[in-house]
CSV table of C-alpha atoms in Angstrom, one decimal:
chain,number,residue,atom,x,y,z
A,108,MET,CA,3.6,8.9,-10.8
A,109,LEU,CA,0.1,7.3,-10.7
A,110,GLN,CA,-0.7,4.7,-13.3
A,111,VAL,CA,-4.1,4.0,-15.1
A,112,ILE,CA,-4.9,1.0,-16.3
A,113,ILE,CA,-7.8,0.2,-18.1
A,114,TRP,CA,-8.6,-3.7,-18.9
A,115,PRO,CA,-10.1,-4.4,-22.4
A,116,GLY,CA,-14.1,-5.2,-22.6
A,117,ARG,CA,-14.4,-3.1,-18.8
A,118,ARG,CA,-15.9,0.2,-18.3
A,119,ARG,CA,-14.0,0.7,-14.9
A,120,CYS,CA,-10.2,1.6,-15.1
A,121,ALA,CA,-7.8,0.7,-12.1
A,122,ILE,CA,-5.0,3.2,-10.8
A,123,LEU,CA,-1.7,1.3,-9.9
A,124,VAL,CA,-0.1,3.8,-7.0
A,125,LYS,CA,3.0,3.3,-4.6
A,126,GLY,CA,2.7,3.7,-1.4
A,127,ARG,CA,4.9,6.1,-0.7
A,128,GLU,CA,3.1,8.1,-2.8
A,129,LEU,CA,0.0,8.4,-0.6
A,130,MET,CA,2.1,9.0,2.8
A,131,GLY,CA,1.9,12.7,3.5
A,132,LEU,CA,-1.3,13.2,0.9
A,133,PRO,CA,-3.7,15.7,2.7
A,134,VAL,CA,-7.3,14.0,3.6
A,135,ILE,CA,-10.2,16.4,2.4
A,136,ASN,CA,-13.5,16.2,3.0
A,137,LEU,CA,-16.4,17.6,0.5
A,138,ALA,CA,-16.6,20.9,2.2
A,139,GLY,CA,-12.9,21.7,1.8
A,140,GLU,CA,-11.9,21.0,5.2
A,141,GLU,CA,-8.2,19.6,5.5
A,142,LEU,CA,-9.0,16.4,8.2
A,143,GLY,CA,-5.6,15.4,8.2
A,144,ARG,CA,-2.2,13.9,6.5
A,145,VAL,CA,-1.7,10.2,5.6
A,146,GLN,CA,0.4,9.1,7.9
A,147,ASP,CA,0.6,5.5,7.8
A,148,LEU,CA,-1.0,2.3,5.7
A,149,ALA,CA,-2.8,-0.6,7.1
A,150,TRP,CA,-3.8,-4.0,5.6
A,151,GLU,CA,-5.7,-6.8,6.6
A,152,GLU,CA,-3.7,-9.6,8.2
A,153,GLY,CA,-3.8,-12.5,6.4
A,154,ASN,CA,-4.2,-11.0,2.8
A,155,LEU,CA,-2.9,-8.3,0.3
A,156,TYR,CA,-5.4,-5.7,0.4
A,157,LEU,CA,-5.3,-2.2,1.7
A,158,ARG,CA,-7.6,-1.8,4.3
A,159,GLY,CA,-7.7,2.1,4.8
A,160,ILE,CA,-5.3,4.6,6.1
A,161,LEU,CA,-3.9,6.3,9.0
A,162,ILE,CA,-4.3,9.8,9.4
A,163,SER,CA,-2.3,12.2,11.5
A,164,PRO,CA,-5.0,15.1,12.3
A,165,VAL,CA,-4.9,18.7,12.0
A,166,GLY,CA,-4.0,20.0,16.1
A,167,LEU,CA,-1.9,19.0,18.7
A,168,PHE,CA,-3.7,16.8,21.2
A,169,THR,CA,-5.7,14.0,19.1
A,170,GLY,CA,-4.1,10.8,18.0
A,171,PRO,CA,-4.1,9.2,14.5
A,172,ARG,CA,-7.7,8.3,12.9
A,173,PHE,CA,-8.3,5.2,10.9
A,174,LEU,CA,-10.4,5.9,7.7
A,175,GLU,CA,-11.5,2.7,5.9
A,176,LEU,CA,-10.5,2.4,2.0
A,177,THR,CA,-14.4,2.4,1.1
A,178,GLU,CA,-14.9,5.5,2.4
A,179,ILE,CA,-12.5,7.2,0.1
A,180,GLN,CA,-14.1,8.8,-2.5
A,181,THR,CA,-11.3,10.1,-4.8
A,182,CYS,CA,-7.6,9.4,-5.0
A,183,GLY,CA,-6.0,12.2,-6.9
A,184,PRO,CA,-2.0,12.9,-7.4
A,185,ASP,CA,-2.4,15.7,-4.4
A,186,ALA,CA,-5.0,14.6,-2.2
A,187,LEU,CA,-7.6,12.4,-0.9
A,188,THR,CA,-11.3,13.3,-0.4
A,189,ILE,CA,-14.1,11.7,1.5
A,190,ASN,CA,-17.9,12.4,2.1
A,191,LYS,CA,-18.4,12.2,5.8
A,192,ASN,CA,-15.9,13.4,9.0
A,193,GLN,CA,-17.7,10.5,10.6
A,194,ALA,CA,-15.9,8.1,8.5
A,195,LEU,CA,-13.2,8.6,10.9
A,196,SER,CA,-12.4,6.3,13.6
A,197,ASN,CA,-9.9,6.2,16.6
A,198,GLY,CA,-7.2,3.8,16.0
A,199,LEU,CA,-6.2,1.0,14.2
A,200,PRO,CA,-8.6,-1.7,14.0
A,201,GLU,CA,-8.2,-5.2,15.3
A,202,GLY,CA,-6.4,-7.4,12.7
A,203,SER,CA,-4.8,-5.0,10.8
A,204,LEU,CA,-0.6,-4.6,9.7
A,205,ARG,CA,0.8,-1.2,9.2
A,206,TRP,CA,3.0,-0.6,6.6
A,207,ALA,CA,5.4,1.2,9.0
A,208,ASP,CA,5.9,-2.5,10.7
A,209,PHE,CA,6.9,-4.0,7.1
A,210,ARG,CA,9.0,-1.6,5.3
A,211,GLY,CA,12.8,-2.2,5.5
A,212,LYS,CA,12.3,-6.0,6.4
A,213,ARG,CA,14.3,-8.5,3.9
A,214,VAL,CA,12.0,-10.4,1.1
A,215,LEU,CA,12.9,-14.1,0.8
A,216,ASP,CA,10.6,-16.6,-1.4
A,217,THR,CA,10.2,-20.4,0.1
A,218,THR,CA,13.2,-21.6,-1.8
A,219,GLY,CA,15.5,-19.6,0.8
A,220,LYS,CA,16.7,-16.9,-1.9
A,221,GLU,CA,17.0,-13.5,-0.5
A,222,LEU,CA,15.3,-11.2,-3.0
A,223,GLY,CA,16.5,-7.6,-1.2
A,224,ILE,CA,14.8,-5.2,1.3
A,225,LEU,CA,11.1,-4.4,0.7
A,226,GLU,CA,11.1,-0.6,0.1
A,227,ASP,CA,7.2,-0.4,-1.3
A,228,VAL,CA,4.1,-1.9,-2.3
A,229,GLU,CA,2.6,-1.6,-5.5
A,230,ILE,CA,-1.4,-0.9,-5.0
A,231,GLU,CA,-4.4,-1.2,-7.1
A,232,TRP,CA,-6.8,1.7,-6.7
A,233,PRO,CA,-9.7,1.6,-5.8
A,234,SER,CA,-9.9,-2.4,-4.8
A,235,GLY,CA,-6.8,-2.0,-2.7
A,236,ARG,CA,-5.3,-4.7,-4.0
A,237,VAL,CA,-1.1,-5.1,-3.8
A,238,VAL,CA,0.2,-6.1,-6.7
A,239,LYS,CA,3.5,-5.6,-6.5
A,240,LEU,CA,6.3,-5.6,-4.0
A,241,GLU,CA,9.3,-3.2,-4.4
A,242,VAL,CA,12.5,-4.4,-3.4
A,243,SER,CA,16.3,-2.9,-2.7
A,244,LYS,CA,19.6,-5.0,-3.5
A,245,GLY,CA,21.4,-2.2,-2.3
A,246,LEU,CA,22.4,1.1,-3.2
A,247,VAL,CA,24.9,0.8,-5.9
A,248,GLU,CA,22.6,-2.1,-7.6
A,249,ASP,CA,19.5,0.1,-7.3
A,250,LEU,CA,21.6,2.8,-8.6
A,251,LEU,CA,23.0,0.6,-11.5
A,252,ASN,CA,19.7,-1.5,-12.5
A,253,GLY,CA,17.1,0.2,-10.1
A,254,ARG,CA,15.0,-1.6,-7.7
A,255,GLN,CA,12.9,-4.3,-8.6
A,256,LEU,CA,9.2,-4.9,-8.6
A,257,VAL,CA,8.3,-8.2,-7.7
A,258,ASP,CA,4.8,-9.5,-9.4
A,259,ILE,CA,3.4,-11.4,-6.5
A,260,GLU,CA,0.2,-12.4,-8.8
A,261,GLY,CA,-0.6,-16.2,-8.1
A,262,ASN,CA,2.0,-16.2,-5.3
A,263,SER,CA,0.7,-15.8,-0.8
A,264,VAL,CA,3.0,-13.9,1.2
A,265,THR,CA,3.5,-14.1,4.8
A,266,TRP,CA,4.3,-10.6,6.4
A,267,GLY,CA,6.4,-12.3,9.6
A,268,PRO,CA,7.8,-10.5,12.2
A,269,ASP,CA,11.3,-11.1,11.1
A,270,VAL,CA,11.2,-11.1,7.2
A,271,VAL,CA,8.1,-11.2,4.5
A,272,LEU,CA,8.2,-14.3,2.7
A,273,ILE,CA,7.0,-15.1,-0.7
A,274,ASN,CA,5.2,-18.6,-1.3
A,275,VAL,CA,6.0,-19.7,-4.6
A,276,ARG,CA,3.6,-21.0,-6.5
A,277,GLU,CA,4.6,-20.0,-9.7
A,278,LYS,CA,7.8,-18.5,-10.6
A,279,ILE,CA,8.0,-14.9,-9.2
A,280,LYS,CA,8.0,-12.8,-12.3
A,281,PRO,CA,9.9,-9.2,-12.1
A,282,GLY,CA,7.2,-6.2,-12.5
């Protein structure tokens, strides 16, 4: 479910969207053609901003294409729209991380405490900033208490090859 946030004193609003809500959405150009569906998310290595999306194209013989976040016109609950097909490029840009490579990894803080398994991210749209991590502590805990949303504001995150590490500058706040 998309969550709209309006900041006092600002004319713009942001939408908070979970990564899993974007997966599988059709990408439509303004001529009404479906160009493919969201296959994966990509963010810039070293920061917490969504760089763009990978699209599995319509058709059998072409590979995934990349679309920069800035080229996405609208993010709706049922589709993403773009102005022009030329915005699509082949493959993932250098220095990008794929969401598929991190879902299911352990999340730890720098004090050595395991927070759980990374299940999702919450993204501020249209900026693309990752604001929360959704972690699971196991099926029983998820059923009893729900998954935990970890607010990462003020903390840096390292997307390591084995774990996701939150460098705690201030106390980690439940989302």
